[in-house]
XYZ file of C-alpha atoms in Angstrom:
249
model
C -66.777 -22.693 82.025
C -69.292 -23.340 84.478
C -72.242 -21.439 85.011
C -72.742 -22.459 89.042
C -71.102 -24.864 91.438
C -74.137 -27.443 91.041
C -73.314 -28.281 87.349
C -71.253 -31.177 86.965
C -70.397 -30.444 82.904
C -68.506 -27.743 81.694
C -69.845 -25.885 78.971
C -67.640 -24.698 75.658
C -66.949 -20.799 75.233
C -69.260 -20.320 71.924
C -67.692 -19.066 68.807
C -67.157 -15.104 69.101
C -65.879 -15.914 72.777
C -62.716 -16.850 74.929
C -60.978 -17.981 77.831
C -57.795 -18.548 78.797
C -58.075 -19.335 82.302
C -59.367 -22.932 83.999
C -62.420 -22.510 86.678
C -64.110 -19.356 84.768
C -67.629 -18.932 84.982
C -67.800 -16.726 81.983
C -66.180 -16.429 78.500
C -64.303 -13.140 77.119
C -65.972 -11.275 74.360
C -63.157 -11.853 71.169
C -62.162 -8.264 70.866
C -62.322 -6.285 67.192
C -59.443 -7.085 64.856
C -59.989 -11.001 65.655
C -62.256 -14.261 65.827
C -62.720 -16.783 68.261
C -63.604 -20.285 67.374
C -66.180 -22.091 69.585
C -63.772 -23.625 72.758
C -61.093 -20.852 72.202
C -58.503 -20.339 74.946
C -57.228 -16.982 73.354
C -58.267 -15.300 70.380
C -56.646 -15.256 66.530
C -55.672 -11.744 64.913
C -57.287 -11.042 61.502
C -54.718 -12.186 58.705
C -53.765 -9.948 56.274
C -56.397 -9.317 53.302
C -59.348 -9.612 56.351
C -60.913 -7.618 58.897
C -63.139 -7.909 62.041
C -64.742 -4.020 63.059
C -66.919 -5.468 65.763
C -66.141 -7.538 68.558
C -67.371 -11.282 69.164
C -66.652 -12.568 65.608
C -66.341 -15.570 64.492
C -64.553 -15.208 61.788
C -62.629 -12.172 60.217
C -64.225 -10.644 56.766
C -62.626 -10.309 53.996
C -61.517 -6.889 52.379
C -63.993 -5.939 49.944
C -62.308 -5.185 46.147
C -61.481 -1.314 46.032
C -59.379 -1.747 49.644
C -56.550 -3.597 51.072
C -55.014 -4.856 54.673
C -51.441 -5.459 54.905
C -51.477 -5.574 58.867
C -52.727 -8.476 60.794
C -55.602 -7.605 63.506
C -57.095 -5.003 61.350
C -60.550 -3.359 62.463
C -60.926 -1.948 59.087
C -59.273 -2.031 55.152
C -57.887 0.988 53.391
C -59.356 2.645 50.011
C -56.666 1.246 47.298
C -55.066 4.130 46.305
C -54.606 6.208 43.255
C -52.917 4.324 40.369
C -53.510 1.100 41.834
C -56.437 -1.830 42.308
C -57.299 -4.961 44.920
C -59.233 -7.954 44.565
C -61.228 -8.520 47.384
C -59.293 -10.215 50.216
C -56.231 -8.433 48.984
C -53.212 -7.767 51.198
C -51.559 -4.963 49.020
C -52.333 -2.997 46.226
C -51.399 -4.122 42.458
C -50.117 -0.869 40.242
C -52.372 0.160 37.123
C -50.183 -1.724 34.778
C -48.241 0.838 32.329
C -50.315 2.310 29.454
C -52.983 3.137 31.971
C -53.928 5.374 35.072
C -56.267 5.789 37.642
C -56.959 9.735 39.230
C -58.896 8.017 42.031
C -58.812 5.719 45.178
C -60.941 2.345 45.308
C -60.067 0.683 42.177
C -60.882 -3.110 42.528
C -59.177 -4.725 39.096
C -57.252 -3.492 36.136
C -60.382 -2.958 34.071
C -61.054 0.115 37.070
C -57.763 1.645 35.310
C -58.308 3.704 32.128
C -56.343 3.708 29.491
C -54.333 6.641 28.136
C -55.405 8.473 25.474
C -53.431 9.342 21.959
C -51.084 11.337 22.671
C -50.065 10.841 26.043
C -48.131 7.976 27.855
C -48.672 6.228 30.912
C -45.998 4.555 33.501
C -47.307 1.368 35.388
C -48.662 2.678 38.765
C -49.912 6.268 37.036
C -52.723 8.465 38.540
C -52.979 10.949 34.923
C -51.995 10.449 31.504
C -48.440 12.886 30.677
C -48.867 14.462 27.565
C -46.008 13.868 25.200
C -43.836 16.173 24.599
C -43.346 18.059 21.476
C -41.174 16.357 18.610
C -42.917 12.986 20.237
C -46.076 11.301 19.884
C -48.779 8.376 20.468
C -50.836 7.540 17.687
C -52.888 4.874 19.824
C -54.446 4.722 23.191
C -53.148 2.224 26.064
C -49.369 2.895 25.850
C -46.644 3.680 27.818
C -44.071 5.778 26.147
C -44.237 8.383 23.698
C -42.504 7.695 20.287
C -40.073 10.509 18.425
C -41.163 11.690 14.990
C -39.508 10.145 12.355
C -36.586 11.801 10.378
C -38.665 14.150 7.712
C -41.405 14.826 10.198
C -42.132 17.117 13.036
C -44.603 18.946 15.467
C -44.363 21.749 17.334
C -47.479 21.263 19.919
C -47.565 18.806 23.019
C -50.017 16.250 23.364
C -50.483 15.180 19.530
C -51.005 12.147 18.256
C -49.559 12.628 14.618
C -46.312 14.290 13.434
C -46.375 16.377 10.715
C -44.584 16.387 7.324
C -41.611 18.789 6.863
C -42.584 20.788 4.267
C -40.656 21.432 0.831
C -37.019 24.259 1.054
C -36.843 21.997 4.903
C -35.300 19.085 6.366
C -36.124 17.414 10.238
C -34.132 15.361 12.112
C -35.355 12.715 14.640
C -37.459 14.113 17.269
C -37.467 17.451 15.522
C -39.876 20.405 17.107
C -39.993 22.398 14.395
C -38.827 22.139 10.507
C -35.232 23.612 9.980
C -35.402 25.474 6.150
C -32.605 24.259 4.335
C -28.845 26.819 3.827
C -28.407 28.808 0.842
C -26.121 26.429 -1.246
C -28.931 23.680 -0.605
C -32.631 22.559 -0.905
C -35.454 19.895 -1.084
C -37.448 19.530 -3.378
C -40.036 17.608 -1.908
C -42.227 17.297 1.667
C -40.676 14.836 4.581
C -36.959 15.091 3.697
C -34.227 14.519 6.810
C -31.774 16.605 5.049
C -31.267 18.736 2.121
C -29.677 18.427 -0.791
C -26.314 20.283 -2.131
C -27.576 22.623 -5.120
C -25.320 20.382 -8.111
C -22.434 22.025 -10.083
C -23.849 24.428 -12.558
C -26.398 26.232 -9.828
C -26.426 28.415 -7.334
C -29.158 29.163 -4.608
C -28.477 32.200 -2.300
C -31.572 32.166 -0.303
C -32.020 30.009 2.739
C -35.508 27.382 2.611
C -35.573 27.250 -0.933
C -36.860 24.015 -3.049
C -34.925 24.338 -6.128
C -31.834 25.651 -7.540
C -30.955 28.673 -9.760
C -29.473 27.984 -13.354
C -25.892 30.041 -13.174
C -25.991 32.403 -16.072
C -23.880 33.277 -18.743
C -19.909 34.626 -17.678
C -20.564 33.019 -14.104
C -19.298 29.461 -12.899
C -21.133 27.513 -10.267
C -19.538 24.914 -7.926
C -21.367 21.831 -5.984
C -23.415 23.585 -3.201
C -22.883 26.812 -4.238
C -24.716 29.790 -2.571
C -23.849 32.420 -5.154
C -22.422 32.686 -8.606
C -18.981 33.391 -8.861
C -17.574 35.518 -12.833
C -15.110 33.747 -15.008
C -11.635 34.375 -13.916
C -10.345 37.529 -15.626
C -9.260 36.594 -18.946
C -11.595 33.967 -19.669
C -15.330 34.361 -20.521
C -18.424 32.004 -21.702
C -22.040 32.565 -22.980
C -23.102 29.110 -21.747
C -25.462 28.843 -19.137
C -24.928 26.236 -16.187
C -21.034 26.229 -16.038
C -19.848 24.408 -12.589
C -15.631 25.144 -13.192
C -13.555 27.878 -14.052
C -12.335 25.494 -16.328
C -14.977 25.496 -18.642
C -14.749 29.330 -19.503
């Protein structure tokens, strides 16, 4: 531009400022949302990632960590939301990888994320921990999936960390909520079984949850897995105790 007719040298638009036009005697401020080198003839949008909130700039500035700008020409950056972080100069938000969450906005790196606590799970991108359901659990912080109890353990309760043993007379299966006592006919005789056991020939047991079997008595026969006694057929007797066939009468 030049300033008046008399000037024989044209001067350069300074950095901030613009002009498209020949035979000016004035430079455009650069408006907000761009920069202007010095001898601009138009002005650049803000890249991604950047910013410019004033006019006359330079240069754009770059996102601070805890926001984002995915637009071009951007007078401003947006908090990173919930469940997410952003370096500074970042154009998008990254997830909170799985195994962690993040309840608020303006996280600016992973380490902004928290882990999840025992006991709950975490998918990548989560704002709160989810509590695992009963019959599952996490017995370590940071992860992202709950596990089942194993077969012979169970819990009843949400949110736990530890399964519990099934107890003796039960039996759990994988994932199991609660322990399941075990049929007349059948028992176990210890804690942490996945099934029970048939009561052998020569016993009975006619009560359900029960951690032992009943000797058959004397005149009474008692098959595998039998629930009650049943008497020698008629004709027939014994005075032994523990008989598991007719046969043996």
């Amino acid at each position: 531009v030049a300033a008046a007719e008399r000037l024989s040298v044209c001067s350069a638009c300074p950095a901030g400022k613009f002009q498209p036009a020949s035979g000016m005697t004035a430079c455009q401020e650069c408006p907000e949302g761009s920069f202007c080198l010095q001898r601009a003839t138009a002005s650049t949008h803000c890249s991604p990632g950047t910013f410019a909130a004033s006019a006359s700039q330079s240069t754009c500035a770059v996102c601070p960590g805890g926001s984002y700008q995915d637009q071009s020409g951007a007078t401003a950056c947006t908090p990173c939301p919930a469940g997410s972080h952003c370096a500074a100069g970042a154009s998008s938000y990254v997830m909170c990888a799985a195994g962690s969450f993040r309840p608020t906005v303006g996280a600016a790196a992973q380490s902004d994320c928290s882990a999840c606590p025992p006991g709950s799970s975490c998918t990548a991108g989560a704002t709160y921990h989810t509590a695992c359901a009963a019959g599952t659990i996490t017995a370590s912080s940071g992860q992202s999936k709950c596990e089942a109890c194993p077969v012979g353990k169970y819990h009843s309760a949400s949110g736990r960390s530890a399964c519990n043993k099934c107890p003796a007379g039960t039996f759990c299966p994988l994932r199991a909520t609660q322990p399941t006592p075990c049929s007349p006919g059948a028992f176990s005789g210890s804690a942490a079984q996945g099934a029970c056991t048939a009561c052998p020939g020569g016993t009975y047991q006619p009560t359900e949850g029960a951690s032992a079997c009943l000797t058959c008595t004397a005149g009474n026969v008692c098959p595998l897995g039998a629930p009650s006694q049943l008497p020698c057929p008629g004709g027939s007797y014994s005075s032994a105790l523990g008989l598991a066939h007719a046969s043996n009468c």
